[in-house]
Coordinates of C-alpha atoms in Angstrom, one line a residue:
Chain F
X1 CA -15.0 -6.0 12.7
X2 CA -13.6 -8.5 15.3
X3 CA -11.1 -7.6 17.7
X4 CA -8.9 -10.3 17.2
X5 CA -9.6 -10.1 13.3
X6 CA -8.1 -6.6 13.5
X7 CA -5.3 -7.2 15.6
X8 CA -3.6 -10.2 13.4
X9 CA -4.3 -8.1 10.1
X10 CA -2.2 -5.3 11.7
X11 CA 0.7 -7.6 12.7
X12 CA 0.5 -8.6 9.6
X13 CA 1.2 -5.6 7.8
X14 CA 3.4 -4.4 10.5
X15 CA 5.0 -7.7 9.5
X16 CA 4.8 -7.0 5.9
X17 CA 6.5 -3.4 6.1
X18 CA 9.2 -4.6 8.3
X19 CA 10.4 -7.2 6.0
X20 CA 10.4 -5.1 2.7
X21 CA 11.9 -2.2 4.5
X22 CA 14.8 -4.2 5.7
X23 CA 15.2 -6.2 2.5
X24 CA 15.7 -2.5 0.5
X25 CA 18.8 -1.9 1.7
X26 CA 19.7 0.8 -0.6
X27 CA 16.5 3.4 0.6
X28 CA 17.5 2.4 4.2
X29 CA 21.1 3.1 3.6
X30 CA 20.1 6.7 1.8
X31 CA 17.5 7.7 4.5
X32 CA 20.5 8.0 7.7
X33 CA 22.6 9.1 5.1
X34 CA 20.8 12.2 4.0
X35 CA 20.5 13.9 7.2
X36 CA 23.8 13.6 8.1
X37 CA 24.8 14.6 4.7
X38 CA 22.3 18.3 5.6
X39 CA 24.3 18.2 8.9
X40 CA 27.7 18.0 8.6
X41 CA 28.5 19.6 5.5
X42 CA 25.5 22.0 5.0
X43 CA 25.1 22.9 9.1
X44 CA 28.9 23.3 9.2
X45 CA 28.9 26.1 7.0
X46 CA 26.4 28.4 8.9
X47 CA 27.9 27.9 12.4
X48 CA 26.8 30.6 13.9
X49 CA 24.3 31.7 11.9
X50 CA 21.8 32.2 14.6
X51 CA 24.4 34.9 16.8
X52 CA 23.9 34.9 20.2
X53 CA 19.9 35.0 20.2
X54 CA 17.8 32.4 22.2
X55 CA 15.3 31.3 20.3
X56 CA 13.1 28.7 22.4
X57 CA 13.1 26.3 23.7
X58 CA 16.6 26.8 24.2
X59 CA 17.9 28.3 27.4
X60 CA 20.9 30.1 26.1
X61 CA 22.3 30.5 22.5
X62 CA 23.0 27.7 20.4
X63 CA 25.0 26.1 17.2
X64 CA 23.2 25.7 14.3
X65 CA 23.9 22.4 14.5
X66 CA 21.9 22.0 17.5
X67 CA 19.3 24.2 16.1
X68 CA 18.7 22.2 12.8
X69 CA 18.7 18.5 14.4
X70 CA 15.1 18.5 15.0
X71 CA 14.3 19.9 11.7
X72 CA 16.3 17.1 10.1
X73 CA 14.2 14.4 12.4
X74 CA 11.0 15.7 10.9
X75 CA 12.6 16.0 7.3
X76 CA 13.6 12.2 7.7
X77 CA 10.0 11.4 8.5
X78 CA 9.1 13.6 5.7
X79 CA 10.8 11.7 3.3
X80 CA 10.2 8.8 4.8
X81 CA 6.2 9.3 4.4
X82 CA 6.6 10.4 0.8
X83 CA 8.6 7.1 -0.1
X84 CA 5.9 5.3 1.6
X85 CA 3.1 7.0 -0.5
X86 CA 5.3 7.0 -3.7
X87 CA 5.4 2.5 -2.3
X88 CA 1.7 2.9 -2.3
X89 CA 1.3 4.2 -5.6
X90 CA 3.2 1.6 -6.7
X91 CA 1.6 -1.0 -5.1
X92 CA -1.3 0.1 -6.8
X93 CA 0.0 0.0 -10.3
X94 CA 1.3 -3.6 -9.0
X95 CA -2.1 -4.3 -7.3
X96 CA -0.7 -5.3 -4.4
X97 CA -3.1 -2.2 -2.5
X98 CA -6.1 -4.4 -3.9
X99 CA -5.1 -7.2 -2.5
X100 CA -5.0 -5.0 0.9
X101 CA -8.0 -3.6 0.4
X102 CA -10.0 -6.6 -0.6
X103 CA -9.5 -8.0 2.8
X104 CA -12.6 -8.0 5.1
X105 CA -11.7 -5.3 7.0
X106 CA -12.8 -1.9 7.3
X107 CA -11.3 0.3 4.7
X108 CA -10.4 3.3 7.1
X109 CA -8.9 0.4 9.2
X110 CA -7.1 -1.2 6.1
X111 CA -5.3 2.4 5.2
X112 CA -5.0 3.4 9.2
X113 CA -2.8 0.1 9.7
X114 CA -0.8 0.6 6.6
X115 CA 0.3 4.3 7.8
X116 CA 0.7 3.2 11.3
X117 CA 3.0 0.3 10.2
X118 CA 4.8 2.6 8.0
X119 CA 5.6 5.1 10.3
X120 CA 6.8 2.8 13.3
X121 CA 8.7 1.1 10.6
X122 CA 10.3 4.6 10.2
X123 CA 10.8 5.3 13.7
X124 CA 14.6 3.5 14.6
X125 CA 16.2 5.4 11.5
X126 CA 15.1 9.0 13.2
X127 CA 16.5 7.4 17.0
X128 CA 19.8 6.1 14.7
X129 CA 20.2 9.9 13.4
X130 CA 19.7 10.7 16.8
X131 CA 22.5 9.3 18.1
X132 CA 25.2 10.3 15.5
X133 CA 24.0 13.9 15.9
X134 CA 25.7 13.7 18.9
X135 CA 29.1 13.0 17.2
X136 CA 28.5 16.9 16.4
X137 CA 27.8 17.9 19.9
X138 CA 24.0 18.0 19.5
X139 CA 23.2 16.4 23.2
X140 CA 19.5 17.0 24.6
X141 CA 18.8 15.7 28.2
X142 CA 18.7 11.7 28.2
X143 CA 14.8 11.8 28.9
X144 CA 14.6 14.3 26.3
X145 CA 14.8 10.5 24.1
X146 CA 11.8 9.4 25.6
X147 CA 9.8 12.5 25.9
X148 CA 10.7 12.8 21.8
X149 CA 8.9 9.5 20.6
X150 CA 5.2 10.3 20.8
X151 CA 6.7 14.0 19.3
X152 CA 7.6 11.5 15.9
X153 CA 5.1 9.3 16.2
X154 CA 2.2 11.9 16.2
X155 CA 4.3 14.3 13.3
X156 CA 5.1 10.8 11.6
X157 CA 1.6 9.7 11.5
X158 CA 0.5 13.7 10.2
X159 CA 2.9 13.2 7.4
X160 CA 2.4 9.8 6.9
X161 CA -1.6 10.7 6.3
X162 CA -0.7 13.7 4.2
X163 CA 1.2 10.7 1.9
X164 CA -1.6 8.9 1.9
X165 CA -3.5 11.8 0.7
X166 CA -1.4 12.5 -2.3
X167 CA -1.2 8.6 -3.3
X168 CA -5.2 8.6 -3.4
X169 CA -5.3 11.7 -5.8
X170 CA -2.1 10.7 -7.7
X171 CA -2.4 8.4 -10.8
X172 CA 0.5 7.8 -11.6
X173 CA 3.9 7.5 -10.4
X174 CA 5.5 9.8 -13.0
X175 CA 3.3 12.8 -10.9
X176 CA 5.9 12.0 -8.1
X177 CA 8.2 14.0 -9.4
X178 CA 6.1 16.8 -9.5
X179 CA 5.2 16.2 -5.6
X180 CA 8.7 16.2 -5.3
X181 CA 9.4 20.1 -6.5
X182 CA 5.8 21.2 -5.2
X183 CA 5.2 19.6 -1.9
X184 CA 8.3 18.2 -0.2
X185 CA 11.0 21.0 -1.0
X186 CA 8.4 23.9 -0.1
X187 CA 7.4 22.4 3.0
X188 CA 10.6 21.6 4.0
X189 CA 12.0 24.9 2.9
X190 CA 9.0 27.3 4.0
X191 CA 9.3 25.6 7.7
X192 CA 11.1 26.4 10.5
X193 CA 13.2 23.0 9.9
X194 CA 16.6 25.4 9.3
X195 CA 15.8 29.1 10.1
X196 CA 13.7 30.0 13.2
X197 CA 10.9 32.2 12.8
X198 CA 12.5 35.5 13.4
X199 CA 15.3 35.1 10.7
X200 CA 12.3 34.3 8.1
X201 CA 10.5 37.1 9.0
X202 CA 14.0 39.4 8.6
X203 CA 13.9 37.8 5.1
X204 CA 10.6 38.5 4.9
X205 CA 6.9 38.3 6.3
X206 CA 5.1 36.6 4.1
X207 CA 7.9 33.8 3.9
X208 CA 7.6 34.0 7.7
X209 CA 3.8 33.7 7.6
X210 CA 3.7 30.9 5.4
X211 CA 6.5 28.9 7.7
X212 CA 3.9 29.7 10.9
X213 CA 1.3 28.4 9.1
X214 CA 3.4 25.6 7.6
X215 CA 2.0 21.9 9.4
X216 CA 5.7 20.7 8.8
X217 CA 6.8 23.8 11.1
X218 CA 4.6 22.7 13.8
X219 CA 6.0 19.0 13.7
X220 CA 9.4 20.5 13.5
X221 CA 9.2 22.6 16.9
X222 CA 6.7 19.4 18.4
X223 CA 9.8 17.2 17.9
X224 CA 12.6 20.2 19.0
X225 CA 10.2 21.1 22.2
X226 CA 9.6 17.5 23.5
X227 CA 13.9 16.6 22.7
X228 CA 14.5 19.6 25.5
X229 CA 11.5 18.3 27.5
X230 CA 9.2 20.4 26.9
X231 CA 5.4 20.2 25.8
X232 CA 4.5 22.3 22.4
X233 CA 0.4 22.2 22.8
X234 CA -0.2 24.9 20.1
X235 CA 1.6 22.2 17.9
X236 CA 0.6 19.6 18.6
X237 CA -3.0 20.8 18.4
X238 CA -1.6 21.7 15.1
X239 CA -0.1 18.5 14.1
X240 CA -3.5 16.2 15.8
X241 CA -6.2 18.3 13.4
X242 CA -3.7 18.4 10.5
X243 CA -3.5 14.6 11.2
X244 CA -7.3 14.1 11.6
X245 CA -7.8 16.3 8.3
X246 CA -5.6 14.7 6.3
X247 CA -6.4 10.9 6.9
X248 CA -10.1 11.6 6.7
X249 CA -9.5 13.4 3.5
X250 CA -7.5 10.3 2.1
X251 CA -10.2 8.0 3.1
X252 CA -12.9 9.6 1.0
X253 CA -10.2 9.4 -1.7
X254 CA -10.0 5.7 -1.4
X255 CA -13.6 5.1 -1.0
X256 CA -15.3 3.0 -3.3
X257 CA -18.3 5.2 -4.1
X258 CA -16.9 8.4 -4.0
X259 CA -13.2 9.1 -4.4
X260 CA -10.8 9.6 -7.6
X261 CA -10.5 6.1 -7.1
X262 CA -13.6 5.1 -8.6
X263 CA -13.2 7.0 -11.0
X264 CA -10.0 5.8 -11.9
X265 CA -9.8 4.0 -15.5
X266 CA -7.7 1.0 -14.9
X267 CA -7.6 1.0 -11.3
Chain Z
X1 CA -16.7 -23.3 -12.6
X2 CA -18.4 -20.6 -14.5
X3 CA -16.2 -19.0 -17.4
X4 CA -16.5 -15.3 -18.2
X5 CA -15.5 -14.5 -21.5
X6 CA -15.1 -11.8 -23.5
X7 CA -12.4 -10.0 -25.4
X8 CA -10.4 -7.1 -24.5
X9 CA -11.7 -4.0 -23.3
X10 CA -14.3 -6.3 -22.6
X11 CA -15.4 -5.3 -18.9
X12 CA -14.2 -8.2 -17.3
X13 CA -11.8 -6.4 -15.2
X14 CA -14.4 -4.0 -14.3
X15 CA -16.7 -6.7 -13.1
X16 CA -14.3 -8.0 -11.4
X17 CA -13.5 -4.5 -9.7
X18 CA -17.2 -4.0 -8.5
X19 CA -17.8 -8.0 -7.2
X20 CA -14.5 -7.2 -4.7
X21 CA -15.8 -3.8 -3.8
X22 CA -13.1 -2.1 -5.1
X23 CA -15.0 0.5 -6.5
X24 CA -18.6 0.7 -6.3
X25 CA -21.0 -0.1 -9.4
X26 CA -22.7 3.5 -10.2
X27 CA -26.3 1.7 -10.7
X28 CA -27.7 -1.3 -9.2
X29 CA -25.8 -3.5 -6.7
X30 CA -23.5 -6.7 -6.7
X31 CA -24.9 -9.4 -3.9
X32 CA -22.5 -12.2 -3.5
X33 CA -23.6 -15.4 -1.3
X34 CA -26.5 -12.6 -0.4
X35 CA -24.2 -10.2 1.4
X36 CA -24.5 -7.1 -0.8
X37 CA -20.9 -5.1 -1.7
X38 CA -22.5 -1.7 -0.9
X39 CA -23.5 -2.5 2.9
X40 CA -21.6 -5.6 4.0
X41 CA -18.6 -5.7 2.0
X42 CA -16.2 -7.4 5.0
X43 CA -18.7 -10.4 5.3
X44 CA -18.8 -11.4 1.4
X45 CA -14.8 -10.5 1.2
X46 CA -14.1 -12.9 3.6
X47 CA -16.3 -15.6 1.6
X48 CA -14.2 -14.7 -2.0
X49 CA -10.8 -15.7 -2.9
X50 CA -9.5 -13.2 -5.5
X51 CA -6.5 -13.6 -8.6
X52 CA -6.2 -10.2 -10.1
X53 CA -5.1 -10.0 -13.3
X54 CA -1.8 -8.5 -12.3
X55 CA 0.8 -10.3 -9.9
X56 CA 0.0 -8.3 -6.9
X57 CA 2.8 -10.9 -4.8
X58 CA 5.4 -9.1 -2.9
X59 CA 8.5 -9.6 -5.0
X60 CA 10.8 -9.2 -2.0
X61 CA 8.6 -11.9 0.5
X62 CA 9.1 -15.6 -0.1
X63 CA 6.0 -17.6 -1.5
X64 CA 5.1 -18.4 2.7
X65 CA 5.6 -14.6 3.9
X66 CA 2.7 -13.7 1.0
X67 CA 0.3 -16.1 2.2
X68 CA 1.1 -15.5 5.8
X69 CA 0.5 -11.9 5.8
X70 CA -2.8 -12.6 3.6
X71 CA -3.9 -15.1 6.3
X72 CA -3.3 -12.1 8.3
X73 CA -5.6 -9.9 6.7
X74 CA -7.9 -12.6 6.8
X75 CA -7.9 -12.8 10.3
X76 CA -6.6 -16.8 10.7
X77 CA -4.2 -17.6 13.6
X78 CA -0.5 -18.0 13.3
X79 CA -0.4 -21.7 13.5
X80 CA -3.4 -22.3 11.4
X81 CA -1.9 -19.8 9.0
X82 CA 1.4 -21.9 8.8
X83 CA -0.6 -24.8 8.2
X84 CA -2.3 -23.7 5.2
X85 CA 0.1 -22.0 4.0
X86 CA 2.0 -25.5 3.2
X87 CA -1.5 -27.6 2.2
X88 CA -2.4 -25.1 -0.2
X89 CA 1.2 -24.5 -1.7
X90 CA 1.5 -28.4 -1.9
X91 CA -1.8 -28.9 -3.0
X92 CA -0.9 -26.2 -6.2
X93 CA 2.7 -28.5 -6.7
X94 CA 4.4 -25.5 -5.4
X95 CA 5.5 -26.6 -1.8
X96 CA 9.7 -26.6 -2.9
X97 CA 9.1 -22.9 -3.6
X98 CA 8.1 -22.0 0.3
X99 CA 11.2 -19.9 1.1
X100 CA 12.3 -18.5 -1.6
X101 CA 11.9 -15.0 -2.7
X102 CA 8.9 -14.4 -5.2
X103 CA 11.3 -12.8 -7.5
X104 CA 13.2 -16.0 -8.0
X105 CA 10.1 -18.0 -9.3
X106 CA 8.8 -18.6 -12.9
X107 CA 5.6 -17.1 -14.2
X108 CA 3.8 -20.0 -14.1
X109 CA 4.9 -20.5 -10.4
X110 CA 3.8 -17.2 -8.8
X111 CA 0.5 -17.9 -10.9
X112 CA 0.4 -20.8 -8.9
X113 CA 1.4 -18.9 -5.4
X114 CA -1.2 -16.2 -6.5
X115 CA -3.8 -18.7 -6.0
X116 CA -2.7 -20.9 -3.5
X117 CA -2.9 -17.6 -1.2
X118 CA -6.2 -16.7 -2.4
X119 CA -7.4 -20.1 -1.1
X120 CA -5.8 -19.7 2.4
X121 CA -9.2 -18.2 3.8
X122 CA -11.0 -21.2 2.5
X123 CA -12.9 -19.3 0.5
X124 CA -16.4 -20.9 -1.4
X125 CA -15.9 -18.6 -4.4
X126 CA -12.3 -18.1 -6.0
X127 CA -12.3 -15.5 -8.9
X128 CA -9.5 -15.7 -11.5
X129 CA -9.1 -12.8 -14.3
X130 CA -7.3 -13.8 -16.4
X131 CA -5.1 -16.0 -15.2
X132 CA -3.0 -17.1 -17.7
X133 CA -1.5 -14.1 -19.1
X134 CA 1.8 -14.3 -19.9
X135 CA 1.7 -17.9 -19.5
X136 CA 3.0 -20.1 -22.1
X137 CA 1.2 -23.0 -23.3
X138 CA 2.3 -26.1 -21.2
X139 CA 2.0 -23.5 -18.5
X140 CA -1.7 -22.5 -19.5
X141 CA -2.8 -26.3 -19.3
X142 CA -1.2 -26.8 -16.0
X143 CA -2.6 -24.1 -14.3
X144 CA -6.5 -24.7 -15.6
X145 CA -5.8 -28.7 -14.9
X146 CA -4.7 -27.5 -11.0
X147 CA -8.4 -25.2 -11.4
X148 CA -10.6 -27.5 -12.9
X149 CA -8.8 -29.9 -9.9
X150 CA -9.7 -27.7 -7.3
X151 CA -13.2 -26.9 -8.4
X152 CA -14.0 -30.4 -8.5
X153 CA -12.5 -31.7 -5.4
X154 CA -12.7 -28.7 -3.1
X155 CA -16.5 -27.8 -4.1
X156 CA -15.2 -24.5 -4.3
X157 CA -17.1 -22.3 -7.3
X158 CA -14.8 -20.6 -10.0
X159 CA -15.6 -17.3 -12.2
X160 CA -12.5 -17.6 -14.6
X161 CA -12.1 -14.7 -16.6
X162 CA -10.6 -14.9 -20.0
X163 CA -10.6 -14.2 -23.9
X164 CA -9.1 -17.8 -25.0
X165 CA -11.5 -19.7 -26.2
X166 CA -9.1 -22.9 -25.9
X167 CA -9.8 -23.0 -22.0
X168 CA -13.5 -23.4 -22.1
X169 CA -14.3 -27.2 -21.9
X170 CA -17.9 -27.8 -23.6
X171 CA -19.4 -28.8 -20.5
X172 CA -18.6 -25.1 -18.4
X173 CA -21.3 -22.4 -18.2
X174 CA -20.2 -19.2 -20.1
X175 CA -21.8 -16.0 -20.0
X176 CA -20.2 -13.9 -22.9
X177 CA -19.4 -10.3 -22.4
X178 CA -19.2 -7.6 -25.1
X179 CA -18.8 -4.0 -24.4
X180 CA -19.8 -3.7 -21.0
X181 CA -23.4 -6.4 -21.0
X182 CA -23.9 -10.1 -21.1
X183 CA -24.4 -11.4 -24.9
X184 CA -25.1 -15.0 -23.9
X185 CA -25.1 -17.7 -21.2
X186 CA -25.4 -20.7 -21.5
X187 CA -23.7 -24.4 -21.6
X188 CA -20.7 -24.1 -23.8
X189 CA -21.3 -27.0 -25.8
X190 CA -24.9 -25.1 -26.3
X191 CA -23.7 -21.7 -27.2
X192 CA -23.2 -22.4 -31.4
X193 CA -26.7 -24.0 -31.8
X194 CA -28.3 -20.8 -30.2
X195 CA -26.1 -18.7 -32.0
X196 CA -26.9 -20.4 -35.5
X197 CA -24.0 -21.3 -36.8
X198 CA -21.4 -24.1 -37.0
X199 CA -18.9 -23.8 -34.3
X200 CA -18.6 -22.2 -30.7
X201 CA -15.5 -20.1 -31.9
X202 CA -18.2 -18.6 -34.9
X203 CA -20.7 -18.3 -31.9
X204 CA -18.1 -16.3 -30.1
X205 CA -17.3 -13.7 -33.1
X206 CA -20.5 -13.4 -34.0
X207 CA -21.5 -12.4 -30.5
X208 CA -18.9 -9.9 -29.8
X209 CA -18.9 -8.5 -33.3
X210 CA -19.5 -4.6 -32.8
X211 CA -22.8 -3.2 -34.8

């Protein structure tokens, strides 16, 4: 693999991802929306849920508004990685993926530029919510802007590899549906996205246990910690392996020899 | 130009899966130009242009952005990319159709964009499956006139998939293909005389008959 070989095929795809993303205006439109749908209507209704407990890394006791911003940066990038696994999926019904992969390059590097293109492409829309949360108040420290972007880009790229994990095992797109109700909605429910820890384990331990050991939990409090400035390690330990697991798992499930892929009628 | 032909369900597609590497072949090994798919797959993809049998163009790019970002894959510069990208359109009579969206061209057209982009690389094999599905018949002749053009002129060598016997000309090699194994290769012109009987569309049924 040549240096300069690699570095034009991921401009291009960076390329390639830009341009469809802001030619379907409809998903781009539906991805701020959504979040800001969760916070003003749903958020407004449970106030003051949380009382007058700190939970960190807050220094004194917060709106649930506040509380649940972070949780809807992560959910963005949630969604945001499934639509871009659902787009691969379809791309390989289209074929467009073989025309990626037939390129002489690498595969690991093939599917490593495609999530890392997908996720930066993802990146402005979480910033955008951002910046309307503060309409409702929700103001972290100014730096707390900067400190947050390697928080998104490290939980983007762990969702975006988990995506990429369920396009290599799913066949079809119809099965999206059923990642839908069984992956999205439980991780994003069972997470410390909208109820800290201690209010799950009220509801319940094992709820509570699930949520700590939840991956989506530990990018949620990554992206809340770095947004106050402050550095999460168990998370983003957390987040890195989950990262590392997944996109190691997806690449034996696109490799020619081995993976579903091969084994694939039609594919 | 070599034509591989065979009917449906032939393995044709398949073949065409394991000489890209898309998935590996489960005995025995595919060498192209040498390099085998198993342990060098980068340096014979580089050395392959590939049509799928399904439009795999970006519906939302224009006809350039497609080639460019294949270019890109390919590794080629952005000026030389840009270049190409017009010969090879131009060279395919599909030059007018640079900037607009994929979407807004004809079959026949994106056919035509399909393998102006798999030439961009300057490939010295191009591999077609299929290409004229969904084609209609002015269309079919236009596109294997542009092939037959290219094979000649650019010294570049064709496989060209397909199960219509009406685009073999009697001088190409053909290597039938019946349920997964070769059934006969041969000149095309040559292939009723081994066969036995009168014609090479007989020669063809006879050879994919199943037992």
């Amino acid at each position: 693999m040549k240096m300069h070989h690699a570095c034009r095929a991921l401009t291009g795809i960076l390329r390639r991802e830009m341009r469809r993303t802001l030619r379907q205006r409809g998903r781009l439109f539906s991805a701020i929306v959504r979040p800001l749908v969760w916070l003003a209507i749903f958020a407004a209704g449970f106030r003051s849920v949380l009382g007058l407990s700190i939970t960190p890394p807050y220094q004194t006791y917060v709106l649930y508004e506040v509380y649940v911003v972070p949780g809807l940066a992560a959910m963005m990038l949630l969604f945001h990685a499934m639509a871009s696994s659902l787009a691969m999926v379809y791309d390989r019904e289209m074929g467009s993926m073989r025309l990626l992969l037939t390129a002489p390059l690498p595969r690991w590097y093939l599917l490593a530029a495609r999530l890392l293109a997908s996720v930066i492409v993802g990146l402005p829309l979480v910033y955008l919510f951002l910046v309307i949360a503060r309409y409702w108040d929700v103001r972290p420290p100014a730096l707390g802007y900067v400190a947050v972007f390697p928080a998104l880009l490290l939980s983007g790229l762990m969702l975006g590899a988990f995506g990429l994990l369920v396009s290599s095992v799913s066949t079809q797109m119809e099965n999206f549906a059923g990642v839908m109700n069984f992956v999205i909605f439980p991780m994003f429910f069972a997470s410390t996205a909208l109820y800290p820890l201690w209010r799950l384990a009220e509801a319940g331990p094992v709820l509570a246990t699930i949520a700590a050991w939840n991956p989506f939990s530990s990018a949620v409090e990554l992206i809340r910690f770095a947004l106050y400035l402050r550095f999460d390690a168990a998370s983003a330990l957390v987040v890195l392996i989950c990262l590392l697991a997944f996109f190691l798992a997806a690449v034996v499930g696109y490799d020619p020899g081995r993976g579903l892929w091969s084994r694939r009628p039609g594919s | 130009m070599c034509i591989l032909l065979g009917r449906n369900g032939a393995g044709k597609t398949t073949l065409f899966s394991l000489v890209t590497g898309l998935y590996h072949a489960r005995a025995g090994s595919v060498l192209v130009f040498g390099h085998a798919m198993k342990s060098s797959p980068s340096t014979a993809l580089a050395e392959m242009g590939v049509v799928f049998q399904q439009p795999t163009l970006d519906l939302d790019l224009t006809a350039g952005e497609n080639l460019r970002y294949h270019a890109a894959l390919h590794g080629l510069p952005k000026s030389l990319s840009k270049e190409r990208s017009g010969e090879e359109l131009s060279r395919l009579e599909v030059a007018d159709r640079i900037d607009d969206p994929v979407r807004a061209l004809s079959g026949g057209q994106r056919r035509r964009v399909e393998i102006a982009r798999a030439l961009m690389h300057r490939p010295r094999l191009l591999l077609l499956d299929e290409p004229t599905t969904g084609l209609d018949v002015p269309g079919r002749r236009a596109l294997e006139r542009h092939v037959r053009d290219l094979c000649r002129d650019g010294g570049i060598a064709v496989l060209w998939a397909t199960h219509f016997l009406e685009e073999v000309a009697p001088t190409d090699n053909v290597v039938v293909l019946h349920e997964g194994s070769v059934r006969w290769g041969g000149r095309a012109d040559r292939m009723a005389a081994a066969v036995g009987v009168a014609d090479t569309a007989e020669a063809f049924a006879s050879l994919t008959r199943s037992p």
